[in-house]
Amino acid sequence: MKSKASAPGKIILFGEHFVVYGITAILCAINKRITVTTEKTSDNKISINSSVGNLVSSPKKPINEIDIQLRPFYYLADKMIQKYDNKSGMKITVDSEIPLGVGLGSSSACCVAGAASISGIFAKNSKEEILQMAIEAEKTIFPNTSGADCTVCTFGGLIKYDKQNGHSKIDSEPNFHLVIANSKMEHSTKEVVSNVKEFKEKNEEKFSDICNEETGLIDDVLICLKNNDLKGIGRDMIKNQEYLETIGVSNEKLRDMIELATKTSWGAKLTGAGGGGCIFALTDENNMEKTIQQLKKNNYECFSTKIDFTGLDTL
Ligand code: PMV
């Protein structure tokens, strides 16, 4: 018996870092997916095959003995085995189109597709139930996760999120292409978030002013998204990037990539924690190819994506 599911990655369009201090962030699912296939076995072993590592282990192990990248899968498999049939085992295979560890939601896509595929061996669950399992599984890697990434990977489309009100769907279906470029610079989200905290503590007034600017900007973005106003969204991306520069999460390489991409697109900014990871540019059919060529000519790895409106797909 086989159970297969796929989930999209995500990017943060606006509001990274400021979201930590209560400002609204806007995220969207992207049409690059992770697919998880689970087979029930009779050997009472959990086996995982993925590009981040392989594992064959018996159930009921303490989670901290499992390699961190594989924890969500092990956690979910062990939970289902204990709940439904403690004599069975599972073989889990993970296929990914999403570059790992660069802020494109690979871990949340793993958790969502993993929760659907692994639980699907024994029961049929709603998207809401799968989302709850995925968030639990994600906590084995990020104990303080807001759940925003798993939410957008489950339902697809665009969401807004803030700490006080949680997440809600943005009801627009803008038709743009995003060109995502990978700096190939390793970064630690935890470290960059802690540098921002330090910046804030040293510059309370300035930081509070930027947060107010960001709030106004997000209001404008929501209007532009509704109107499919690419020029307006691009202008807001350039503004948002300036705020991210001010709080010190950009660097020379990201700036170079953003400058190149801005020449041919509506706007560009970093996405996620910064300090490395990815940037993205907003394009349409007329300037997408030019933007890709511009980045590739300068030896930056990039690809184009659209918003994914499907979210979790059980196959
Ligand atoms: O790099 P990512 O995609 O995991 O994004 C980090 C987003 C931050 O706002 C910097 C941190 C957070 O917890 O929201």
Tab-separated table of C-alpha atoms and ligand atoms in Angstrom:
chain	number	residue	atom	x	y	z
A	1	MET	CA	0.000	0.000	0.000
A	2	LYS	CA	1.313	3.456	-1.014
A	3	SER	CA	0.290	6.975	-0.011
A	4	LYS	CA	1.676	9.972	-1.898
A	5	ALA	CA	1.331	13.730	-1.312
A	6	SER	CA	3.053	16.891	-2.442
A	7	ALA	CA	3.215	20.429	-1.022
A	8	PRO	CA	4.624	23.685	-2.393
A	9	GLY	CA	7.458	25.782	-1.026
A	10	LYS	CA	6.917	29.415	-0.060
A	11	ILE	CA	8.503	32.812	-0.054
A	12	ILE	CA	8.016	35.782	2.218
A	13	LEU	CA	6.971	38.621	-0.093
A	14	PHE	CA	6.981	41.353	2.550
A	15	GLY	CA	7.552	41.872	6.263
A	16	GLU	CA	10.314	39.449	7.290
A	17	HIS	CA	12.016	40.454	10.570
A	18	PHE	CA	9.420	43.164	11.310
A	19	VAL	CA	6.912	40.318	11.779
A	20	VAL	CA	8.926	39.282	14.853
A	21	TYR	CA	7.948	42.671	16.367
A	22	GLY	CA	4.236	42.418	15.545
A	23	ILE	CA	4.071	43.828	11.997
A	24	THR	CA	2.103	41.956	9.300
A	25	ALA	CA	4.019	39.747	6.856
A	26	ILE	CA	2.783	38.589	3.446
A	27	LEU	CA	3.708	35.118	2.203
A	28	CYS	CA	2.880	33.108	-0.898
A	29	ALA	CA	3.199	29.486	-1.970
A	30	ILE	CA	5.412	28.893	-5.034
A	31	ASN	CA	5.031	26.287	-7.740
A	32	LYS	CA	8.059	24.219	-6.706
A	33	ARG	CA	7.119	21.142	-4.709
A	34	ILE	CA	8.245	18.441	-2.347
A	35	THR	CA	6.680	15.019	-2.885
A	36	VAL	CA	6.581	12.388	-0.143
A	37	THR	CA	5.719	8.752	-0.846
A	38	THR	CA	5.025	6.349	2.032
A	39	GLU	CA	4.745	2.567	1.828
A	40	LYS	CA	3.559	0.391	4.678
A	41	THR	CA	6.003	-2.406	5.482
A	42	SER	CA	5.830	-5.429	7.780
A	43	ASP	CA	9.296	-5.101	9.363
A	44	ASN	CA	8.475	-2.606	12.182
A	45	LYS	CA	11.176	-0.221	10.945
A	46	ILE	CA	10.976	3.434	9.883
A	47	SER	CA	13.089	3.981	6.803
A	48	ILE	CA	13.593	7.409	5.213
A	49	ASN	CA	15.258	8.132	1.849
A	50	SER	CA	15.832	11.788	1.032
A	51	SER	CA	18.425	14.110	-0.462
A	52	VAL	CA	19.240	15.410	3.033
A	53	GLY	CA	19.950	11.969	4.431
A	54	ASN	CA	18.813	8.400	4.908
A	55	LEU	CA	17.723	6.529	7.985
A	56	VAL	CA	16.586	3.048	9.010
A	57	SER	CA	15.514	2.898	12.629
A	58	SER	CA	13.071	1.158	14.936
A	59	PRO	CA	10.092	3.187	16.236
A	60	LYS	CA	9.819	4.719	19.740
A	61	LYS	CA	13.246	6.385	19.773
A	62	PRO	CA	13.625	9.735	21.580
A	63	ILE	CA	13.313	12.398	18.856
A	64	ASN	CA	16.603	14.114	19.762
A	65	GLU	CA	18.470	10.932	18.734
A	66	ILE	CA	17.266	11.462	15.151
A	67	ASP	CA	19.155	13.640	12.648
A	68	ILE	CA	17.463	17.078	12.789
A	69	GLN	CA	16.528	17.211	9.065
A	70	LEU	CA	14.749	13.860	9.297
A	71	ARG	CA	12.948	14.478	12.592
A	72	PRO	CA	9.564	15.567	11.177
A	73	PHE	CA	9.270	12.373	9.108
A	74	TYR	CA	10.365	10.120	11.964
A	75	TYR	CA	8.049	11.914	14.397
A	76	LEU	CA	5.035	11.523	12.098
A	77	ALA	CA	5.773	7.893	11.195
A	78	ASP	CA	6.321	6.891	14.817
A	79	LYS	CA	3.124	8.643	15.885
A	80	MET	CA	1.029	6.858	13.234
A	81	ILE	CA	2.596	3.458	13.967
A	82	GLN	CA	1.855	3.834	17.711
A	83	LYS	CA	-1.678	5.053	17.002
A	84	TYR	CA	-2.817	2.545	14.376
A	85	ASP	CA	-0.619	-0.565	14.169
A	86	ASN	CA	2.426	-0.916	16.378
A	87	LYS	CA	3.688	-3.955	14.477
A	88	SER	CA	3.990	-2.287	11.097
A	89	GLY	CA	6.784	-0.187	9.590
A	90	MET	CA	7.082	2.506	6.939
A	91	LYS	CA	9.320	3.330	4.011
A	92	ILE	CA	9.291	7.069	3.283
A	93	THR	CA	10.775	8.594	0.107
A	94	VAL	CA	11.220	12.346	-0.325
A	95	ASP	CA	11.661	14.065	-3.710
A	96	SER	CA	12.298	17.802	-3.796
A	97	GLU	CA	12.256	20.527	-6.448
A	98	ILE	CA	12.969	23.135	-3.753
A	99	PRO	CA	16.561	24.111	-2.885
A	100	LEU	CA	17.041	23.241	0.786
A	101	GLY	CA	17.808	25.623	3.630
A	102	VAL	CA	17.637	28.888	1.666
A	103	GLY	CA	14.353	30.263	3.034
A	104	LEU	CA	12.095	28.754	0.357
A	105	GLY	CA	10.006	26.706	2.776
A	106	SER	CA	11.578	23.309	2.154
A	107	SER	CA	11.091	22.210	5.763
A	108	SER	CA	7.453	23.276	5.966
A	109	ALA	CA	6.725	21.631	2.586
A	110	CYS	CA	8.358	18.452	3.988
A	111	CYS	CA	6.159	18.639	7.091
A	112	VAL	CA	2.918	19.216	5.152
A	113	ALA	CA	3.546	16.618	2.408
A	114	GLY	CA	4.973	14.266	5.077
A	115	ALA	CA	1.935	14.611	7.349
A	116	ALA	CA	-0.470	13.918	4.468
A	117	SER	CA	1.490	11.021	2.995
A	118	ILE	CA	2.415	9.305	6.279
A	119	SER	CA	-1.018	9.640	7.933
A	120	GLY	CA	-2.662	8.721	4.616
A	121	ILE	CA	-1.488	5.124	5.026
A	122	PHE	CA	-4.018	4.653	7.834
A	123	ALA	CA	-6.653	7.387	7.591
A	124	LYS	CA	-8.107	10.109	5.423
A	125	ASN	CA	-7.655	13.522	7.062
A	126	SER	CA	-8.871	17.013	6.186
A	127	LYS	CA	-6.388	19.746	5.194
A	128	GLU	CA	-6.955	21.376	8.602
A	129	GLU	CA	-6.077	18.129	10.413
A	130	ILE	CA	-2.985	17.652	8.245
A	131	LEU	CA	-1.904	21.239	8.947
A	132	GLN	CA	-2.070	20.606	12.713
A	133	MET	CA	0.061	17.445	12.342
A	134	ALA	CA	2.519	19.324	10.098
A	135	ILE	CA	2.944	22.138	12.645
A	136	GLU	CA	3.556	19.572	15.428
A	137	ALA	CA	6.158	17.896	13.216
A	138	GLU	CA	7.805	21.241	12.354
A	139	LYS	CA	8.212	21.915	16.092
A	140	THR	CA	10.737	19.036	16.201
A	141	ILE	CA	13.005	21.383	14.191
A	142	PHE	CA	11.741	24.883	15.108
A	143	PRO	CA	10.058	24.749	18.539
A	144	ASN	CA	8.817	28.351	18.206
A	145	THR	CA	7.375	28.154	14.702
A	146	SER	CA	4.443	30.486	14.077
A	147	GLY	CA	2.848	27.932	11.764
A	148	ALA	CA	2.593	30.554	9.008
A	149	ASP	CA	4.864	28.620	6.612
A	150	CYS	CA	2.966	25.334	7.059
A	151	THR	CA	-0.324	27.198	6.601
A	152	VAL	CA	0.635	28.690	3.243
A	153	CYS	CA	2.106	25.346	2.072
A	154	THR	CA	-1.169	23.579	2.985
A	155	PHE	CA	-3.664	25.988	1.450
A	156	GLY	CA	-1.538	27.626	-1.275
A	157	GLY	CA	-2.070	31.183	-2.530
A	158	LEU	CA	-1.267	34.289	-0.541
A	159	ILE	CA	-1.605	34.782	3.198
A	160	LYS	CA	-0.997	37.564	5.628
A	161	TYR	CA	0.227	36.840	9.114
A	162	ASP	CA	0.747	38.788	12.280
A	163	LYS	CA	1.525	37.646	15.800
A	164	GLN	CA	-1.675	38.976	17.311
A	165	ASN	CA	-4.241	37.869	14.740
A	166	GLY	CA	-2.543	34.803	13.240
A	167	HIS	CA	-2.960	34.059	9.541
A	168	SER	CA	-5.657	34.791	7.026
A	169	LYS	CA	-6.007	34.225	3.313
A	170	ILE	CA	-5.564	37.172	0.949
A	171	ASP	CA	-8.255	36.860	-1.679
A	172	SER	CA	-6.340	37.950	-4.742
A	173	GLU	CA	-4.888	35.898	-7.538
A	174	PRO	CA	-2.237	38.176	-9.039
A	175	ASN	CA	-0.709	36.875	-12.213
A	176	PHE	CA	2.965	37.717	-11.824
A	177	HIS	CA	6.145	35.687	-12.220
A	178	LEU	CA	8.756	35.721	-9.506
A	179	VAL	CA	12.388	35.229	-10.435
A	180	ILE	CA	14.190	33.726	-7.455
A	181	ALA	CA	17.994	33.833	-7.261
A	182	ASN	CA	20.087	31.931	-4.760
A	183	SER	CA	23.130	33.699	-3.266
A	184	LYS	CA	24.546	30.293	-2.239
A	185	MET	CA	25.664	32.015	0.962
A	186	GLU	CA	24.858	30.013	4.053
A	187	HIS	CA	22.933	31.895	6.696
A	188	SER	CA	21.501	31.141	10.084
A	189	THR	CA	18.019	32.591	10.587
A	190	LYS	CA	18.573	32.456	14.349
A	191	GLU	CA	21.773	34.478	14.136
A	192	VAL	CA	20.336	37.140	11.807
A	193	VAL	CA	17.209	37.479	14.000
A	194	SER	CA	19.450	37.969	17.023
A	195	ASN	CA	21.517	40.649	15.193
A	196	VAL	CA	18.295	42.521	14.440
A	197	LYS	CA	17.360	42.358	18.123
A	198	GLU	CA	20.706	43.930	18.954
A	199	PHE	CA	20.155	46.644	16.307
A	200	LYS	CA	16.721	47.376	17.810
A	201	GLU	CA	18.082	47.620	21.350
A	202	LYS	CA	20.736	50.114	20.234
A	203	ASN	CA	18.361	52.133	18.019
A	204	GLU	CA	14.928	51.941	19.670
A	205	GLU	CA	13.538	55.126	18.123
A	206	LYS	CA	14.823	54.453	14.618
A	207	PHE	CA	13.552	50.882	14.738
A	208	SER	CA	10.126	51.993	15.865
A	209	ASP	CA	9.999	54.539	12.995
A	210	ILE	CA	10.885	51.827	10.458
A	211	CYS	CA	8.186	49.551	11.908
A	212	ASN	CA	5.635	52.329	11.374
A	213	GLU	CA	6.845	52.813	7.802
A	214	GLU	CA	6.592	49.070	7.211
A	215	THR	CA	3.006	49.016	8.518
A	216	GLY	CA	2.019	51.726	6.015
A	217	LEU	CA	3.842	49.872	3.273
A	218	ILE	CA	2.005	46.596	3.971
A	219	ASP	CA	-1.357	48.425	3.768
A	220	ASP	CA	-0.354	49.714	0.353
A	221	VAL	CA	0.866	46.275	-0.801
A	222	LEU	CA	-2.528	44.748	0.048
A	223	ILE	CA	-4.247	47.323	-2.182
A	224	CYS	CA	-1.725	46.785	-5.002
A	225	LEU	CA	-2.186	42.989	-4.794
A	226	LYS	CA	-5.938	43.375	-5.139
A	227	ASN	CA	-5.474	45.538	-8.233
A	228	ASN	CA	-2.708	43.366	-9.731
A	229	ASP	CA	-0.654	46.581	-9.748
A	230	LEU	CA	2.842	45.298	-10.522
A	231	LYS	CA	4.352	48.755	-10.653
A	232	GLY	CA	3.057	49.486	-7.139
A	233	ILE	CA	4.147	46.131	-5.708
A	234	GLY	CA	7.613	46.569	-7.260
A	235	ARG	CA	7.930	50.069	-5.788
A	236	ASP	CA	6.965	48.679	-2.359
A	237	MET	CA	9.536	45.866	-2.691
A	238	ILE	CA	12.275	48.440	-3.299
A	239	LYS	CA	11.090	50.377	-0.205
A	240	ASN	CA	10.943	47.213	1.916
A	241	GLN	CA	14.492	46.358	0.827
A	242	GLU	CA	15.660	49.800	2.033
A	243	TYR	CA	14.215	49.061	5.490
A	244	LEU	CA	15.945	45.665	5.512
A	245	GLU	CA	19.218	47.376	4.556
A	246	THR	CA	18.807	49.807	7.445
A	247	ILE	CA	18.393	47.044	10.016
A	248	GLY	CA	21.527	45.356	8.648
A	249	VAL	CA	20.294	42.043	7.197
A	250	SER	CA	21.512	42.595	3.636
A	251	ASN	CA	25.071	42.321	2.352
A	252	GLU	CA	27.197	43.126	-0.689
A	253	LYS	CA	26.306	40.018	-2.670
A	254	LEU	CA	22.559	40.355	-2.054
A	255	ARG	CA	22.772	44.043	-2.976
A	256	ASP	CA	24.536	43.195	-6.230
A	257	MET	CA	21.894	40.596	-7.123
A	258	ILE	CA	19.062	42.984	-6.229
A	259	GLU	CA	20.600	45.819	-8.228
A	260	LEU	CA	20.996	43.597	-11.308
A	261	ALA	CA	17.473	42.207	-11.037
A	262	THR	CA	15.917	45.638	-10.465
A	263	LYS	CA	17.273	46.873	-13.821
A	264	THR	CA	14.895	44.675	-15.796
A	265	SER	CA	12.078	43.866	-13.331
A	266	TRP	CA	9.412	45.791	-11.414
A	267	GLY	CA	11.387	45.487	-8.202
A	268	ALA	CA	13.555	43.118	-6.181
A	269	LYS	CA	14.334	42.389	-2.539
A	270	LEU	CA	15.758	39.698	-0.315
A	271	THR	CA	13.355	37.129	1.096
A	272	GLY	CA	13.480	35.480	4.514
A	273	ALA	CA	16.174	36.090	7.083
A	274	GLY	CA	18.792	37.641	4.781
A	275	GLY	CA	22.538	37.482	5.460
A	276	GLY	CA	22.523	35.023	2.517
A	277	GLY	CA	19.736	32.843	1.136
A	278	CYS	CA	17.647	34.173	-1.743
A	279	ILE	CA	16.430	37.334	-3.400
A	280	PHE	CA	13.460	37.583	-5.733
A	281	ALA	CA	12.367	39.923	-8.504
A	282	LEU	CA	8.832	40.721	-9.588
A	283	THR	CA	8.299	40.213	-13.327
A	284	ASP	CA	5.648	39.578	-15.969
A	285	GLU	CA	5.812	37.795	-19.348
A	286	ASN	CA	7.614	40.756	-20.901
A	287	ASN	CA	10.545	41.127	-18.526
A	288	MET	CA	10.888	37.674	-16.904
A	289	GLU	CA	13.351	36.240	-19.450
A	290	LYS	CA	15.455	39.415	-19.491
A	291	THR	CA	15.713	39.309	-15.698
A	292	ILE	CA	16.762	35.646	-15.707
A	293	GLN	CA	19.400	36.336	-18.378
A	294	GLN	CA	20.704	39.356	-16.501
A	295	LEU	CA	21.261	37.271	-13.351
A	296	LYS	CA	22.637	34.239	-15.212
A	297	LYS	CA	25.105	36.408	-17.156
A	298	ASN	CA	26.528	37.374	-13.785
A	299	ASN	CA	26.745	33.727	-12.691
A	300	TYR	CA	23.823	33.786	-10.285
A	301	GLU	CA	21.675	30.663	-10.143
A	302	CYS	CA	18.016	31.551	-10.649
A	303	PHE	CA	14.652	30.212	-11.735
A	304	SER	CA	11.165	31.577	-12.296
A	305	THR	CA	8.079	30.648	-10.286
A	306	LYS	CA	4.441	31.588	-10.065
A	307	ILE	CA	2.162	31.565	-7.063
A	308	ASP	CA	0.822	28.080	-6.360
A	309	PHE	CA	-2.921	28.178	-5.685
A	310	THR	CA	-3.308	24.425	-5.026
A	311	GLY	CA	-1.390	23.924	-1.796
A	312	LEU	CA	-1.304	20.366	-0.490
A	313	ASP	CA	-2.108	17.784	-3.130
A	314	THR	CA	-2.766	14.141	-2.289
A	315	LEU	CA	-1.911	11.969	-5.255
B	1	PMV	O1	14.462	32.497	6.328
B	1	PMV	P1	13.052	32.140	6.607
B	1	PMV	O2	12.218	31.995	5.383
B	1	PMV	O3	12.917	31.020	7.576
B	1	PMV	O4	12.383	33.402	7.266
B	1	PMV	C1	12.741	33.976	8.489
B	1	PMV	C2	11.752	35.054	8.763
B	1	PMV	C3	12.080	35.967	9.916
B	1	PMV	O5	11.101	36.976	9.918
B	1	PMV	C4	13.447	36.599	9.722
B	1	PMV	C5	12.085	35.239	11.237
B	1	PMV	C6	10.723	34.798	11.718
B	1	PMV	O6	10.696	33.943	12.621
B	1	PMV	O7	9.696	35.316	11.264
